[in-house]
PDB file of C-alpha atoms and ligand atoms in Angstrom:
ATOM      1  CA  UNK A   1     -13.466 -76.325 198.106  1.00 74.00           C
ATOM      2  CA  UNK A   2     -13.675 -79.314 195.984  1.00 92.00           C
ATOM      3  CA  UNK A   3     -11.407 -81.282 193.928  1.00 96.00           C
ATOM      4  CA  UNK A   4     -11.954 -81.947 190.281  1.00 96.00           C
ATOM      5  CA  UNK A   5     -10.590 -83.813 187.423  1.00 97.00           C
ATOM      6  CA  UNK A   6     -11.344 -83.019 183.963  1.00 97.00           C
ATOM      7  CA  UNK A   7      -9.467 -83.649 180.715  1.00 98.00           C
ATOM      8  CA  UNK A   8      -8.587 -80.047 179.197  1.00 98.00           C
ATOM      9  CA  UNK A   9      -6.763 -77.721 176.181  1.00 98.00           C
ATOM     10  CA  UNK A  10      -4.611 -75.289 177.348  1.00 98.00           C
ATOM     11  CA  UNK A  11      -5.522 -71.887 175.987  1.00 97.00           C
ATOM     12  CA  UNK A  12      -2.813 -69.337 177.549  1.00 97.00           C
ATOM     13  CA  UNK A  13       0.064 -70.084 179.945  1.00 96.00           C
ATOM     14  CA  UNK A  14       1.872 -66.444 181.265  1.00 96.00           C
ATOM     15  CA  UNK A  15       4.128 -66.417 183.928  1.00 96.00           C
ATOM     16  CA  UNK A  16       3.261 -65.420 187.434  1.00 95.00           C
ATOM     17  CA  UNK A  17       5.260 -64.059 190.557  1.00 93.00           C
ATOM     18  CA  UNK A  18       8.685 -65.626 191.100  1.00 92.00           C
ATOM     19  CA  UNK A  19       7.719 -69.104 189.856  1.00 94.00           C
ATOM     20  CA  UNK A  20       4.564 -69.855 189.236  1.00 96.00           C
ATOM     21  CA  UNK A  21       2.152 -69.797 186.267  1.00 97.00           C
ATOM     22  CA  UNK A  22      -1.313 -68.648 185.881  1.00 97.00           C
ATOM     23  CA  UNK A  23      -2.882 -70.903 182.932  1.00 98.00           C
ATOM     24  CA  UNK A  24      -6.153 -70.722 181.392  1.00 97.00           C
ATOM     25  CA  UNK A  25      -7.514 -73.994 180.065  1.00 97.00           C
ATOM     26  CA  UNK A  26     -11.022 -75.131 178.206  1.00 98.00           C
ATOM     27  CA  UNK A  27     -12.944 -78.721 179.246  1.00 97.00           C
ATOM     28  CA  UNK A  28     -15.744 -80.300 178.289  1.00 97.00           C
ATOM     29  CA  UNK A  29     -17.526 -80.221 181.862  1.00 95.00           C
ATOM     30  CA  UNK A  30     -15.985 -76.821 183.120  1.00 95.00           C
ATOM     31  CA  UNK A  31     -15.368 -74.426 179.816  1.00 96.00           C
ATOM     32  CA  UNK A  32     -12.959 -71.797 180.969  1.00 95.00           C
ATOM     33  CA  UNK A  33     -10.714 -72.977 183.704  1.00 96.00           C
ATOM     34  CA  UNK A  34      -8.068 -70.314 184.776  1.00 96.00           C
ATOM     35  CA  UNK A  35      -5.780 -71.483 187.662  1.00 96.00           C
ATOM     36  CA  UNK A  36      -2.426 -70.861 189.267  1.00 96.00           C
ATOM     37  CA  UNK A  37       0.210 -73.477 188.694  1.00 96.00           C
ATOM     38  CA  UNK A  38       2.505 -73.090 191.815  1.00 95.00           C
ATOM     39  CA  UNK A  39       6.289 -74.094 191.027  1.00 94.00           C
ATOM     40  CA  UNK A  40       5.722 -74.579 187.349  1.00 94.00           C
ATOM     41  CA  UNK A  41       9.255 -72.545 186.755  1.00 93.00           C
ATOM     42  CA  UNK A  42      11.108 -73.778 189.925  1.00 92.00           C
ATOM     43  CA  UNK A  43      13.696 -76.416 189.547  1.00 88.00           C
ATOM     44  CA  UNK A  44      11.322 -79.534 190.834  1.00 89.00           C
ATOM     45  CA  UNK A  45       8.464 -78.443 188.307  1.00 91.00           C
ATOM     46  CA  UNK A  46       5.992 -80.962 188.667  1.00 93.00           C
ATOM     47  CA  UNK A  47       3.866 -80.241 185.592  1.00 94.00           C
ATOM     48  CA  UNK A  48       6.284 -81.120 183.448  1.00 91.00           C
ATOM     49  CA  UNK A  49       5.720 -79.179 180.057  1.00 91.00           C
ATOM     50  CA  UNK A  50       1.768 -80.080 180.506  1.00 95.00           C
ATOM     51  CA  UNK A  51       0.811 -76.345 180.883  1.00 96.00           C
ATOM     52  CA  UNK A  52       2.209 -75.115 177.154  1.00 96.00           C
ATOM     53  CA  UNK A  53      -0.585 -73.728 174.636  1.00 96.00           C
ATOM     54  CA  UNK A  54      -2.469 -75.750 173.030  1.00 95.00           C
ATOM     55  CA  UNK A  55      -1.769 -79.216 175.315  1.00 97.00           C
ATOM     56  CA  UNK A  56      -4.566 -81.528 175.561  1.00 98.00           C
ATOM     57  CA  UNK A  57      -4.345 -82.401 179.412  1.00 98.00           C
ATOM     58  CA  UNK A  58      -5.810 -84.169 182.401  1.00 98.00           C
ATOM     59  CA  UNK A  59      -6.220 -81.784 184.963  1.00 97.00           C
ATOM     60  CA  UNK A  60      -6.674 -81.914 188.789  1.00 98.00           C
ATOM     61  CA  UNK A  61      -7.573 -78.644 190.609  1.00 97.00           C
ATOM     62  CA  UNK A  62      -9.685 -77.437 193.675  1.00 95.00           C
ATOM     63  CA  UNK A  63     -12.671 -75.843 192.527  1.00 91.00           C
ATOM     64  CA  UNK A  64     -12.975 -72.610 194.965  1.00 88.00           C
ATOM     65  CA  UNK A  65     -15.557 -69.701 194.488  1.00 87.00           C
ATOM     66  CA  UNK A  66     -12.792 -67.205 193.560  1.00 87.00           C
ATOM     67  CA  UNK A  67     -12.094 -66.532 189.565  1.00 89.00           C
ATOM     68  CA  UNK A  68      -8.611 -68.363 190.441  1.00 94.00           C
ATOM     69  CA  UNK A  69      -8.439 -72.105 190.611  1.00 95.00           C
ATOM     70  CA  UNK A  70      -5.512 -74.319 192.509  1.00 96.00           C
ATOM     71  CA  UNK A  71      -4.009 -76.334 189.968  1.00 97.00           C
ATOM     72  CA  UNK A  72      -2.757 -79.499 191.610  1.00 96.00           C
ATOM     73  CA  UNK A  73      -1.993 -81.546 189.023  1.00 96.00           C
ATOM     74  CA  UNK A  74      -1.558 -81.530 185.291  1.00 97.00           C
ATOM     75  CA  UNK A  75      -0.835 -84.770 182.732  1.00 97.00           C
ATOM     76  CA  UNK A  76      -0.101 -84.574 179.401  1.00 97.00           C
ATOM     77  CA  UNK A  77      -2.028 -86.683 177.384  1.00 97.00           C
ATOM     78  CA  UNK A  78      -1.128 -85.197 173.436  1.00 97.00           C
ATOM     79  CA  UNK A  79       1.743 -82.728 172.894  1.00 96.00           C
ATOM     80  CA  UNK A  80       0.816 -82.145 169.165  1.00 97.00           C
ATOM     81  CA  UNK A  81       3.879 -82.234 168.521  1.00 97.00           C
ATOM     82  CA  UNK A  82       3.263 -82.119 164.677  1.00 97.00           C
ATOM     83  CA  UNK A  83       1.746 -78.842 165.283  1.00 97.00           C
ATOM     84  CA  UNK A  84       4.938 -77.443 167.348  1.00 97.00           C
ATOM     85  CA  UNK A  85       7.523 -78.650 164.817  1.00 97.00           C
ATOM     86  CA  UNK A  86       5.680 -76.734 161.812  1.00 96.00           C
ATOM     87  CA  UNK A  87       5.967 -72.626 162.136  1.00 96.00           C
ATOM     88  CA  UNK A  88       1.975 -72.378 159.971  1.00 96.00           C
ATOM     89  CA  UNK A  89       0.625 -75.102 162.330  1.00 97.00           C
ATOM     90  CA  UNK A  90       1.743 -72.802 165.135  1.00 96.00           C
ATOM     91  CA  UNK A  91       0.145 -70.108 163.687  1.00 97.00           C
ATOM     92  CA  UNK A  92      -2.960 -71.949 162.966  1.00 97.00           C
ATOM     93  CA  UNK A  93      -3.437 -73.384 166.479  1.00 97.00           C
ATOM     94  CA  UNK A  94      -2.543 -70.163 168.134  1.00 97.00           C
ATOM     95  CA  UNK A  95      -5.768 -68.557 166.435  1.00 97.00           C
ATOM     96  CA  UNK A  96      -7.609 -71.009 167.534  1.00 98.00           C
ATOM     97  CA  UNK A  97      -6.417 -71.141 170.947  1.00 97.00           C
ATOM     98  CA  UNK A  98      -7.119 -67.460 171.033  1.00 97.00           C
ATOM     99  CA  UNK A  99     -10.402 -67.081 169.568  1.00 96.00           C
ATOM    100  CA  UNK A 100     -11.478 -69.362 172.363  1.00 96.00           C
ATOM    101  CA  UNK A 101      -9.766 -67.620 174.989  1.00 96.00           C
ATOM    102  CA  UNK A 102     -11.343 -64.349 174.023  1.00 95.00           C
ATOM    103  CA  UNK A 103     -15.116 -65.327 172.591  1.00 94.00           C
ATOM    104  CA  UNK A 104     -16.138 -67.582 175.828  1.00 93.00           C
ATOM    105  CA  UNK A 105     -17.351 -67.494 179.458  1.00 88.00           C
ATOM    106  CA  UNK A 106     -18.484 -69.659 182.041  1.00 80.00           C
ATOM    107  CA  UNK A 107     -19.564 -73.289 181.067  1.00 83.00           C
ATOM    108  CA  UNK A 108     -22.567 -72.716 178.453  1.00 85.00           C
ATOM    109  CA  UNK A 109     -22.496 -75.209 175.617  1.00 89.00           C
ATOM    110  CA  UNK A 110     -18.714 -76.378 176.622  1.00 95.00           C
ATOM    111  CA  UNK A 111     -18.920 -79.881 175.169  1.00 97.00           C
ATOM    112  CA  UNK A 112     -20.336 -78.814 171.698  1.00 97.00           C
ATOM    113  CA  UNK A 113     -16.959 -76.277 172.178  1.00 97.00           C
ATOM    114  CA  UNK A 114     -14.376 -78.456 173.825  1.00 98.00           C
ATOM    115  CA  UNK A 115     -15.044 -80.870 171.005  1.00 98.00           C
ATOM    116  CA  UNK A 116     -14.760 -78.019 168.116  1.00 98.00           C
ATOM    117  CA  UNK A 117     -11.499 -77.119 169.468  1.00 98.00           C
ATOM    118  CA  UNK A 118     -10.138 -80.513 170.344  1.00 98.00           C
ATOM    119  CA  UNK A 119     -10.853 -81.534 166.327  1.00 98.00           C
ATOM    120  CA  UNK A 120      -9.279 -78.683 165.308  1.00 98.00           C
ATOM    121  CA  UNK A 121      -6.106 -79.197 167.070  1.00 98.00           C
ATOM    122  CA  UNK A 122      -6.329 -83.034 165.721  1.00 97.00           C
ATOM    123  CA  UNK A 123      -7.030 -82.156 162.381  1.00 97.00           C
ATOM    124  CA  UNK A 124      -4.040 -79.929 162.412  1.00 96.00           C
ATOM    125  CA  UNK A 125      -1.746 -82.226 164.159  1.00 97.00           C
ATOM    126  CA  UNK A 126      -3.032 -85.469 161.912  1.00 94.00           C
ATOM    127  CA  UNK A 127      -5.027 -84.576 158.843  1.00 85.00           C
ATOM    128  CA  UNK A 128      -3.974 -83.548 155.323  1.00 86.00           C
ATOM    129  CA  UNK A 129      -6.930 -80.488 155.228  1.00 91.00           C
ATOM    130  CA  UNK A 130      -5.873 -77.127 153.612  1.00 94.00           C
ATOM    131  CA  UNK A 131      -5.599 -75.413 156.821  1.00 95.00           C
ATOM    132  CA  UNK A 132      -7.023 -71.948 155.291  1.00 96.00           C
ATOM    133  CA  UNK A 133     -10.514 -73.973 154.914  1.00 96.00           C
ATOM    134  CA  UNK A 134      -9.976 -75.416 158.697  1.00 97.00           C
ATOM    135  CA  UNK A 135     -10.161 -72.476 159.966  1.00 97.00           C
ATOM    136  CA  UNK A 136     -12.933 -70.949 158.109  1.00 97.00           C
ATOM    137  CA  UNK A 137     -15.074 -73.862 159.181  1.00 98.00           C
ATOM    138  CA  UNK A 138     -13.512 -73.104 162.572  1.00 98.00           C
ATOM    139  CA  UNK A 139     -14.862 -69.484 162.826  1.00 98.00           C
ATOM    140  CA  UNK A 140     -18.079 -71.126 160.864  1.00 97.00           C
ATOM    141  CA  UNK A 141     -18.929 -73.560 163.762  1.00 97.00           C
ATOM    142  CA  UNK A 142     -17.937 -70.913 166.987  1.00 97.00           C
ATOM    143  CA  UNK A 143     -19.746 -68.349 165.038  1.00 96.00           C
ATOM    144  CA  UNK A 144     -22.991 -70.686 165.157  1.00 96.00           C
ATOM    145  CA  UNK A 145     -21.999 -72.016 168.953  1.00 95.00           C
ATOM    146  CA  UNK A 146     -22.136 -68.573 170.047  1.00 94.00           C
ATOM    147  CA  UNK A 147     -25.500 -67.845 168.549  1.00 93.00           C
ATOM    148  CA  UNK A 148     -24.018 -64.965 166.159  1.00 93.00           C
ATOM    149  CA  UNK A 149     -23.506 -66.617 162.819  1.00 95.00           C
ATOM    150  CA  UNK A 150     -24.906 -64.094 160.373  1.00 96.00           C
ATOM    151  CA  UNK A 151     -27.702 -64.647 157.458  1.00 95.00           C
ATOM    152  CA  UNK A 152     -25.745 -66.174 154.539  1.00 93.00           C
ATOM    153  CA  UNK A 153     -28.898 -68.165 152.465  1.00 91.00           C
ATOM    154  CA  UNK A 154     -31.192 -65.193 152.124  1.00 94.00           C
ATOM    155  CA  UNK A 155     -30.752 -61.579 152.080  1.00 95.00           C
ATOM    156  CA  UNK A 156     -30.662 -60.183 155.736  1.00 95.00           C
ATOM    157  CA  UNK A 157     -32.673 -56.801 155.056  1.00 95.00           C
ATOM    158  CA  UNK A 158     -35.367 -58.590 152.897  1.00 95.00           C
ATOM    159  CA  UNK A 159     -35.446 -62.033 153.072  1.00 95.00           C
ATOM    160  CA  UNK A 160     -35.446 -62.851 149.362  1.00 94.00           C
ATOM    161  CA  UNK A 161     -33.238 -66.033 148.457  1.00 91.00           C
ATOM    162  CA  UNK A 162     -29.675 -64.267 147.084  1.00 84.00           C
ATOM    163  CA  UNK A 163     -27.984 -64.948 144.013  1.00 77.00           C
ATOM    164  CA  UNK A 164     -24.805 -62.835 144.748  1.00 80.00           C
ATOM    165  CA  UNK A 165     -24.812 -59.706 146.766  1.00 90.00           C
ATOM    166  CA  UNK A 166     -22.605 -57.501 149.409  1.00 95.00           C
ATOM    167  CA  UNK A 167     -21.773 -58.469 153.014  1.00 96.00           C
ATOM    168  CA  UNK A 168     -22.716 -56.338 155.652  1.00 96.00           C
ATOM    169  CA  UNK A 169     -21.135 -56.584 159.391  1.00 96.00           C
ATOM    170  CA  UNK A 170     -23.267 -54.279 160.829  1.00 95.00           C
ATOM    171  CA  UNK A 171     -26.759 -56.010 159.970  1.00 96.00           C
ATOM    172  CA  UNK A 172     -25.266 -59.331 160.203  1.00 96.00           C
ATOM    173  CA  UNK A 173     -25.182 -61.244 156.699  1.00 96.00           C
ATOM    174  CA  UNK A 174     -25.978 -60.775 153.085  1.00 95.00           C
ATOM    175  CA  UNK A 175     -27.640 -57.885 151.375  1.00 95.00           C
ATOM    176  CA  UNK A 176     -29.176 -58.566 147.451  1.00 92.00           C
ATOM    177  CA  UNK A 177     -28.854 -55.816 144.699  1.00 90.00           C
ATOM    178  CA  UNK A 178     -31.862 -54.818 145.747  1.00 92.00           C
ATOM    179  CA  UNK A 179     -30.990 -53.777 148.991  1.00 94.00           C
ATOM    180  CA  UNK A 180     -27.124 -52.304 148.842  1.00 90.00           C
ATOM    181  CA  UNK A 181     -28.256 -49.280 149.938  1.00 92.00           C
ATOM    182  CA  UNK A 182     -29.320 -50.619 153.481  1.00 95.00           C
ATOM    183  CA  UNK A 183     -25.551 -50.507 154.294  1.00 95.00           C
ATOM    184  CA  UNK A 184     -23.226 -48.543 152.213  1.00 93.00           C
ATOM    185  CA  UNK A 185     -20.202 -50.098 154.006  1.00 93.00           C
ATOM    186  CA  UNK A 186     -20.764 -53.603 153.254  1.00 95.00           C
ATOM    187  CA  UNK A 187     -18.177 -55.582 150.693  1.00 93.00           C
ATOM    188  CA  UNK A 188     -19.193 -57.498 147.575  1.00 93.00           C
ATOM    189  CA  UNK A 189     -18.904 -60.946 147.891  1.00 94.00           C
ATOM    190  CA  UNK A 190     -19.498 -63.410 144.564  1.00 93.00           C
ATOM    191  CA  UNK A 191     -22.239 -66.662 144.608  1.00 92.00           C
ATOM    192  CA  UNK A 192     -19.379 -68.867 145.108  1.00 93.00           C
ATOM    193  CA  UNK A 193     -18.180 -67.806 148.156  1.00 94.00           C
ATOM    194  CA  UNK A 194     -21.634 -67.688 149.490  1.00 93.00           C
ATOM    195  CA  UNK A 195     -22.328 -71.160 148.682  1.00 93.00           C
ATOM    196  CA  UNK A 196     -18.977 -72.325 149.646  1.00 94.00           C
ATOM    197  CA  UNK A 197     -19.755 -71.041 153.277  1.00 94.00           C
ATOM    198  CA  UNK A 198     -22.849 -72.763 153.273  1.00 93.00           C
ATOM    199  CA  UNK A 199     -21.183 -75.641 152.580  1.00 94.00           C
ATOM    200  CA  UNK A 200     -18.684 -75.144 155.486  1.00 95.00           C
ATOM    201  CA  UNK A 201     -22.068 -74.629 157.945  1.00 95.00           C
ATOM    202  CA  UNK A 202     -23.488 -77.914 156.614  1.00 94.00           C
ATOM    203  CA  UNK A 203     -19.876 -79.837 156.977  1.00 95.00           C
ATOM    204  CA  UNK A 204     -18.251 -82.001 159.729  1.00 95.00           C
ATOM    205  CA  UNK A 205     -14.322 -82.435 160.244  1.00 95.00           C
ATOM    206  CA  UNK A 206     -14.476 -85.440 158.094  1.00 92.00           C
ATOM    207  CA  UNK A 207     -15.332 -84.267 154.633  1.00 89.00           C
ATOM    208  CA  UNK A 208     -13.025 -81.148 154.736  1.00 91.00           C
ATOM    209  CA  UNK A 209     -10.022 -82.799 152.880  1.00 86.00           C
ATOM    210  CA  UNK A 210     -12.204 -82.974 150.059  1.00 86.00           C
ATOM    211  CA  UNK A 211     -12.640 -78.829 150.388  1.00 88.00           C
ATOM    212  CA  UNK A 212     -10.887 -76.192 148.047  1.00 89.00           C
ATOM    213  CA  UNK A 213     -11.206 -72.733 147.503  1.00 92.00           C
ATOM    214  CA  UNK A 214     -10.100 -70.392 144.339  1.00 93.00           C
ATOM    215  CA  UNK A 215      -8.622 -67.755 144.589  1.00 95.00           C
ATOM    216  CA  UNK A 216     -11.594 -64.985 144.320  1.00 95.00           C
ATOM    217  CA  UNK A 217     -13.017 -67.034 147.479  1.00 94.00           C
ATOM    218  CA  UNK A 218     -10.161 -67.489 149.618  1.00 95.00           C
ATOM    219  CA  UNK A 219      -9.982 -63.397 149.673  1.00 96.00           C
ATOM    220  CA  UNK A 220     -13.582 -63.121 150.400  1.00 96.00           C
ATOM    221  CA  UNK A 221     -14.240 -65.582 152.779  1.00 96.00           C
ATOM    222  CA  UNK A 222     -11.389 -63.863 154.822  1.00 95.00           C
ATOM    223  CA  UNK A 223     -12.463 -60.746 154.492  1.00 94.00           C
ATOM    224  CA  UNK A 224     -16.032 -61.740 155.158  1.00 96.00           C
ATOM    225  CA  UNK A 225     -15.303 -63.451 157.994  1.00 96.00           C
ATOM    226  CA  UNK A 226     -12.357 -61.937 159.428  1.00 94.00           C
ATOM    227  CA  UNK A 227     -14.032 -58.376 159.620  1.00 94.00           C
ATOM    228  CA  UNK A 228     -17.283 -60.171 161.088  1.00 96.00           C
ATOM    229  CA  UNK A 229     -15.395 -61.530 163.940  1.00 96.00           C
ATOM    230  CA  UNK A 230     -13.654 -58.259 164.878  1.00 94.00           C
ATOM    231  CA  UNK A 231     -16.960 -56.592 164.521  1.00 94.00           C
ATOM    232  CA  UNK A 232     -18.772 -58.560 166.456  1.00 93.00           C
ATOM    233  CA  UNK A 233     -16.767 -60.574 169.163  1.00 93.00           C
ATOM    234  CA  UNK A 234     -13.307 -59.545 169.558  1.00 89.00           C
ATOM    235  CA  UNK A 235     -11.405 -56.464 167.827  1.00 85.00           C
ATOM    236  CA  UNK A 236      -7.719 -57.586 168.951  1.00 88.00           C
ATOM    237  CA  UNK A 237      -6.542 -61.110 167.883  1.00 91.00           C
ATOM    238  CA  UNK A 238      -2.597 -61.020 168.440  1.00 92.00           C
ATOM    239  CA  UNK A 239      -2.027 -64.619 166.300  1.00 93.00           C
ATOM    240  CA  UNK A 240      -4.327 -63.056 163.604  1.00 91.00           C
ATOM    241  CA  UNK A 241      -1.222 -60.620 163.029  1.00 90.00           C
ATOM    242  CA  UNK A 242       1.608 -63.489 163.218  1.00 91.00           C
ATOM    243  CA  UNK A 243      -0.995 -65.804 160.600  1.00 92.00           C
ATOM    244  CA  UNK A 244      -0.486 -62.705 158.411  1.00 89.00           C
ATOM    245  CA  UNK A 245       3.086 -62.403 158.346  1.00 92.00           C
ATOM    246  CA  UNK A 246       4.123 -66.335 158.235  1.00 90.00           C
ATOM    247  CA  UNK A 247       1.437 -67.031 155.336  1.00 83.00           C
TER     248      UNK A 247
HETATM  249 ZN1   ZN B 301     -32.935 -57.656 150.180  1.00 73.38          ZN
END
């Protein structure tokens, strides 16, 4: 048994026995963290209110061989507490949080996705960025972390260059005219949305404020997107549900 320290997001805090806390958190060095916080809900509550969602932390904990880690010691180092004073910035975050949560394992490529959801959470908490288009670049950039974003430059079934076309979950990007038939449950999705999302692939956090969608692609890219993701990674996304009903 080793100790660690690491700086860390919190990604779910429930609450365990009579007054602890079992908390899963994401780092750079570590990815998924999950640990018991003993005494986190006694009276002498050392950690503080370190161990909420979405905290950006410093951590201390034993590393032992079991899935559960001993936290011993948690510091907050940014509340967000822009994010927690505004109901859609809750909402936001919480998706983010969760998509994590649900889409990773183990420590592969951790940095590249510590850092996607550290910006995220800044960019929320800071930035003036139409928050619809931060979190399509959000799914965007996991998507392509995880090694599943699908074929959006060329059509998937033939490899022709697209000029509009339907989007198919099940082979994983865009079909042409040509090729509807390859999938007969795919969605139509305009030119504009296709080259907005390859814009999103080819941006960084900095140049989103410049970003905005119409109409016609705000209801695509969702779709698109949204139905990818429960196709392919995770069917049940509880904040997914509470975006819908606060937006
Ligand atoms: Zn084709």
């Amino acid at each position: 048994m080793s100790i660690q320290t690491t700086e860390a997001i919190v990604l779910r805090s429930t609450n365990f026995a009579e007054s602890s806390k079992i908390v899963t958190f994401y780092s750079p060095q570590f990815g998924k963290i999950k640990g018991i916080a003993k005494g986190a809900r006694s009276a002498k509550n050392k950690f503080g209110s370190s161990l909420e969602i979405f905290s950006h932390v410093v951590l201390v904990f034993y590393q032992k061989k079991t899935d559960i880690q001993l936290i011993s010691q948690c510091d907050l180092k940014n509340p967000f507490l822009n994010i927690r004073n505004d109901i859609v910035k809750i909402g936001y975050a919480s998706y983010f949080v969760e998509l994590i949560n649900k889409t990773t394992e183990g420590a592969q490529d951790s940095e590249q996705i510590f850092s996607l959801i550290f910006n995220a959470l800044i960019t929320l908490e800071t930035a003036n960025v139409d928050m619809e288009i931060l979190a399509h670049f959000f799914e965007i950039k996991l998507l392509k972390m995880l090694g599943c974003i699908p074929v959006f430059d060329r059509c998937v079934n033939c490899g022709v260059k697209i000029t509009n076309g339907k989007f198919s979950c099940r082979l994983g990007g865009i079909l042409n005219n040509e090729c509807w038939g390859a999938d007969e449950s795919a969605s139509r999705v305009s030119l504009g949305t296709i080259l907005t999302i390859q814009h999103l692939q080819a941006s960084d956090f900095s140049n989103l404020s410049r970003l905005k969608l119409n109409k016609l692609s705000s209801k695509e890219l969702k779709l698109v997107l949204e139905s990818y993701i429960k196709y392919t990674l995770v069917k049940n996304l509880k904040s997914l549900e509470f975006l819908e009903k606060i937006t």
